[in-house]
mmCIF file of C-alpha atoms in Angstrom:
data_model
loop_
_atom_site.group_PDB
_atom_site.id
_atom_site.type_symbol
_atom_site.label_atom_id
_atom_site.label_comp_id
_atom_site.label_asym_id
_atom_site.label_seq_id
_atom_site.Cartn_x
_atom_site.Cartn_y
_atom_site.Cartn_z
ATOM 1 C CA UNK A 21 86.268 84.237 58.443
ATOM 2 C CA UNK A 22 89.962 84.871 57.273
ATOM 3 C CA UNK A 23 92.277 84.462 60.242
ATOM 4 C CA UNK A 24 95.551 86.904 60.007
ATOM 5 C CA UNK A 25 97.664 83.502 60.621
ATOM 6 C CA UNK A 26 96.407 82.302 56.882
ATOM 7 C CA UNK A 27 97.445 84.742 55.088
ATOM 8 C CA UNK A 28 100.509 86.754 54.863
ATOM 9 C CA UNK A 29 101.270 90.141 53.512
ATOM 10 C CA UNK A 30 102.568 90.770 49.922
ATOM 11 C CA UNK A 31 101.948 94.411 49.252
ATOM 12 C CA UNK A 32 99.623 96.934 49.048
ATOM 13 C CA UNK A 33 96.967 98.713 47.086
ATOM 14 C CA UNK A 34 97.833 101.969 45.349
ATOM 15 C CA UNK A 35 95.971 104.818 43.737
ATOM 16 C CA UNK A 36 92.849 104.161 41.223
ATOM 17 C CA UNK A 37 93.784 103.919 37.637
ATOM 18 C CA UNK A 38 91.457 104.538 34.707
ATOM 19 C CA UNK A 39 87.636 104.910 35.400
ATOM 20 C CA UNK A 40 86.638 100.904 35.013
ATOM 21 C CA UNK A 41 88.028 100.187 38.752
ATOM 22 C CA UNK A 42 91.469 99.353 37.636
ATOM 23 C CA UNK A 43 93.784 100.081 40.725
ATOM 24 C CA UNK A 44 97.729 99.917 41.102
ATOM 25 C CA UNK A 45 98.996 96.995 43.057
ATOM 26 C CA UNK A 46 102.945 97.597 44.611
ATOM 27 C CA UNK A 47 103.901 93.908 45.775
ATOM 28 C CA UNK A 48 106.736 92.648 47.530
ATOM 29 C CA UNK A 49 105.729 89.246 46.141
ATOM 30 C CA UNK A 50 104.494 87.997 43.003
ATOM 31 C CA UNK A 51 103.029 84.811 44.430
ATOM 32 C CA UNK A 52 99.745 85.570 42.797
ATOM 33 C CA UNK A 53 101.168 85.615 39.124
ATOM 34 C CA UNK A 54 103.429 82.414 40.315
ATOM 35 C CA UNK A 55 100.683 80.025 41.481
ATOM 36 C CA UNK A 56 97.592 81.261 39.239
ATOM 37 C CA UNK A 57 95.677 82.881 42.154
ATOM 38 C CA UNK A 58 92.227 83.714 41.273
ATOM 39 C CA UNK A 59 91.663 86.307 44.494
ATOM 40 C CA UNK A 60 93.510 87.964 46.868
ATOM 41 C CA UNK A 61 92.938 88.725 50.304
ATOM 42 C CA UNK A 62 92.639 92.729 51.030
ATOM 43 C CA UNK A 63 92.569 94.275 54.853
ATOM 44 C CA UNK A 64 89.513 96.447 54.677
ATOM 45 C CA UNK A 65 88.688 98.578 57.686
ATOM 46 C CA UNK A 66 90.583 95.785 59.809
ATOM 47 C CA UNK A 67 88.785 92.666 58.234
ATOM 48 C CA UNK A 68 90.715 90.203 56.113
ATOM 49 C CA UNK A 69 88.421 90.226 52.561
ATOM 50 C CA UNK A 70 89.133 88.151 49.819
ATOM 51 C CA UNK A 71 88.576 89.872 45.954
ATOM 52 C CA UNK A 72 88.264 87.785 43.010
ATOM 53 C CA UNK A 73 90.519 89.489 40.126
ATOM 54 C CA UNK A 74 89.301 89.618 36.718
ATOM 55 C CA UNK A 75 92.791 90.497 35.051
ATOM 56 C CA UNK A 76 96.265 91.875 36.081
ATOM 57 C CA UNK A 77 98.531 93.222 34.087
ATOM 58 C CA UNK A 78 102.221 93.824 34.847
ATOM 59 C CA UNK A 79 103.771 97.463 34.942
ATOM 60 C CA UNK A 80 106.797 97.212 36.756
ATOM 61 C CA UNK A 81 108.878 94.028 38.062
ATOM 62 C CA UNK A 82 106.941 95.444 41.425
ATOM 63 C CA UNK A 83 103.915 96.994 39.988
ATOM 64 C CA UNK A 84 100.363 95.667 38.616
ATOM 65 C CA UNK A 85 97.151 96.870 37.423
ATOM 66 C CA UNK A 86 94.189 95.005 38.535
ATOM 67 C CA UNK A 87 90.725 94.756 38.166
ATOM 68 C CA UNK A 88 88.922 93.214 40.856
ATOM 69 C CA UNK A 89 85.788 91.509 40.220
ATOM 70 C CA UNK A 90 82.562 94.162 40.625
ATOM 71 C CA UNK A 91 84.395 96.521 41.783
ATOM 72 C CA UNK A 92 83.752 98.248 38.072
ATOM 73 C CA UNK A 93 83.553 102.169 38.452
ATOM 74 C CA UNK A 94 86.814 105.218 39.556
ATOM 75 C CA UNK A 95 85.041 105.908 43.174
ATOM 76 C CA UNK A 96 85.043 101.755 44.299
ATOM 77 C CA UNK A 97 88.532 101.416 43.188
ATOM 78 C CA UNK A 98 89.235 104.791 45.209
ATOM 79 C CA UNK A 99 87.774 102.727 47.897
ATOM 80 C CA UNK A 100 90.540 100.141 48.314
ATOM 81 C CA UNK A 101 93.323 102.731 48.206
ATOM 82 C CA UNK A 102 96.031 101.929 50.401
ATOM 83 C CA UNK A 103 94.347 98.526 51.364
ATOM 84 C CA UNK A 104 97.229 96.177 52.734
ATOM 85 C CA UNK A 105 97.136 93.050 50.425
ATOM 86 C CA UNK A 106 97.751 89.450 51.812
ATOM 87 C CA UNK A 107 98.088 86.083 50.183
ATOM 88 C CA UNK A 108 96.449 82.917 51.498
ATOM 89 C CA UNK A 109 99.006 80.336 52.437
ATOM 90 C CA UNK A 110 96.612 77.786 51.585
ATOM 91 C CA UNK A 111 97.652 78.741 48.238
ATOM 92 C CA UNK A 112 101.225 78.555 48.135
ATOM 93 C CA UNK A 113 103.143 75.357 46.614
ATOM 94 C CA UNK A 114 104.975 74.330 49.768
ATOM 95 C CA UNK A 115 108.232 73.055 47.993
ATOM 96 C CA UNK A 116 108.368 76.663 46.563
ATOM 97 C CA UNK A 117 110.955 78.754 48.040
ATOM 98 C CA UNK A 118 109.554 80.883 50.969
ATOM 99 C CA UNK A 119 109.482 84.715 50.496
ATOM 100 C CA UNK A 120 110.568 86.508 53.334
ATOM 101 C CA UNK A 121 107.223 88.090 54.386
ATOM 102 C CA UNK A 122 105.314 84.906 54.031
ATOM 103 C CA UNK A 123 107.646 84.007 57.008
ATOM 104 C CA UNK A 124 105.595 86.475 59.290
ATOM 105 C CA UNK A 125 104.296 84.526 62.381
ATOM 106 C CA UNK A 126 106.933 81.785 62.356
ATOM 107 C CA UNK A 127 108.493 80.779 65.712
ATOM 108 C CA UNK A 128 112.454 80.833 65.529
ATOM 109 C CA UNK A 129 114.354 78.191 67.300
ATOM 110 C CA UNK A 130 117.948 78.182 68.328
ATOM 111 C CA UNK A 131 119.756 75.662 65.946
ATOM 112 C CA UNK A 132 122.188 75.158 69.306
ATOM 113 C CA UNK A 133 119.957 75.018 72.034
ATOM 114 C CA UNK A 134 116.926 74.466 70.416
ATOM 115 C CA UNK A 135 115.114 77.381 72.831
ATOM 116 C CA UNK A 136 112.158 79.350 71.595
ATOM 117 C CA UNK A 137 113.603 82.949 70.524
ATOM 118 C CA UNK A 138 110.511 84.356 69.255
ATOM 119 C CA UNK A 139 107.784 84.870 66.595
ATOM 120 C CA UNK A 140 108.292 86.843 63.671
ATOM 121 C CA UNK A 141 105.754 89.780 63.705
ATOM 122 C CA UNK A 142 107.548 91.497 60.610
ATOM 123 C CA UNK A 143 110.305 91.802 58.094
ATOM 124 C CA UNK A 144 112.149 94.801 57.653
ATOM 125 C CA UNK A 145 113.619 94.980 54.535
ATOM 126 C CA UNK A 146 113.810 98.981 54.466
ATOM 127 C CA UNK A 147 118.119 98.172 54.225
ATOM 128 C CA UNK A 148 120.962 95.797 53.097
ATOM 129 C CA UNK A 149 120.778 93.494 56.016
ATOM 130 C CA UNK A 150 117.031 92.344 56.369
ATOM 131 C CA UNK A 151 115.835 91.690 59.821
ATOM 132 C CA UNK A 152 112.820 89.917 61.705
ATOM 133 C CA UNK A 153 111.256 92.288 63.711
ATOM 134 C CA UNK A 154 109.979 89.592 67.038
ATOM 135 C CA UNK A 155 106.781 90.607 68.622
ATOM 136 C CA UNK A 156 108.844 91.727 72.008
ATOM 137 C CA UNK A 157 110.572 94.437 69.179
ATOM 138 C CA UNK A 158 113.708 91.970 69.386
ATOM 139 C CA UNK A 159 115.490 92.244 65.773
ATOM 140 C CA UNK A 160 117.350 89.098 64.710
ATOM 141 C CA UNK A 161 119.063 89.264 61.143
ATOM 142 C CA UNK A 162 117.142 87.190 58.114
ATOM 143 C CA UNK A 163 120.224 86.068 56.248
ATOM 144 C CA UNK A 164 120.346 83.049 54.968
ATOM 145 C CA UNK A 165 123.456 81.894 56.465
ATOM 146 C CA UNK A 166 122.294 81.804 59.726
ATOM 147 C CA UNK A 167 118.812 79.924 58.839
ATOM 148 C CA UNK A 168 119.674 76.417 58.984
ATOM 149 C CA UNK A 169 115.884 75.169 58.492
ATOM 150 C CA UNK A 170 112.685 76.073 57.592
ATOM 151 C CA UNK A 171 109.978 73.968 58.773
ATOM 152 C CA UNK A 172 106.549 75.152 57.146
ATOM 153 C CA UNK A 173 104.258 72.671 58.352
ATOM 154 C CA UNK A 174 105.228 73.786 62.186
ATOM 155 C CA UNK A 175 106.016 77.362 60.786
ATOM 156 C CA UNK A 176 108.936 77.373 62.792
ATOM 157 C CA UNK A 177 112.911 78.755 61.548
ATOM 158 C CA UNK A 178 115.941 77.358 62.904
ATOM 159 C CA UNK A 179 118.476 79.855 63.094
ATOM 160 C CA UNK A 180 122.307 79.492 64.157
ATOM 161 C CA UNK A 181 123.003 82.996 65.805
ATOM 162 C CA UNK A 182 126.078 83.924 67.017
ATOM 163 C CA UNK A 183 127.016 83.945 70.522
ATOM 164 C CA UNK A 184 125.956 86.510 72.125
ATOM 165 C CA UNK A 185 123.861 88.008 69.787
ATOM 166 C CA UNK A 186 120.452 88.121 71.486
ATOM 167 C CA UNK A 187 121.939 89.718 74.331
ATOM 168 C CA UNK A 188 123.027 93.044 72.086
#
């Protein structure tokens, strides 16, 4: 079984296109295209499922069509709409720069006290100023001036906040 702490969200599945089970992918992260994925992991009715593709093909810089293995008629691909679509870390090439949303369930660390803050429970990147969103609904900014380390093997971020911030 797929645990939610080995994988990490990278978009999300859009309407059906065509009528051989072609559906639109809108990604936040083209980590599948980078490291020659052969399946994703999709979030159907709550369970983490992993779908071989057959072929994507690029629309956008943040859209792609893909055909999943058997899923091969209009109404199956209709079936995955607006499936949330995750990437197994397992995957990723860990001296590859670290996307923002595969930072989701990191611990961050005070760089000057070296105190637990929090875990990371999401990104929102909905403005200029990107924030992680801590599971107590603290936000702490995500720029990378203020992360002084990123530690992937203990999944932990070392951030250098300044004073006073936390307490906003």
């Amino acid at each position: 079984m797929i645990k939610a702490s080995d994988v990490y969200k990278i978009g999300r599945l859009g309407k059906a296109h065509g009528v051989k089970g072609e559906v639109s992918f809108q990604f936040d992260d083209d980590v599948f295209d980078r490291v020659d994925a052969d399946y994703l992991v999709l979030c159907v009715d709550g369970i983490l499922v992993p779908f071989f593709m057959e072929e994507y093909r690029f629309r956008s810089d943040s859209v792609a069509l893909v055909k999943f293995c058997d899923v091969d008629t209009q109404e199956r691909a209709r079936e995955l709409t607006n499936c949330d679509v995750f990437f197994p870390r397992a995957l990723t090439d860990d001296d590859a720069p670290a996307t923002l949303q595969s930072l989701v369930g990191f611990e961050l660390v005070d760089a000057k006290t070296a105190r637990r803050i929090g875990t990371i429970a999401s990104i929102d990147d909905t403005t200029a100023n990107w924030l992680f969103e801590l599971q107590d609904g603290t936000l702490v900014p995500a720029h990378d001036e203020l992360i002084t380390n990123i530690d992937q093997t203990k999944k932990q971020i070392t951030v250098d906040l300044p004073a006073g911030l936390l307490e906003l």
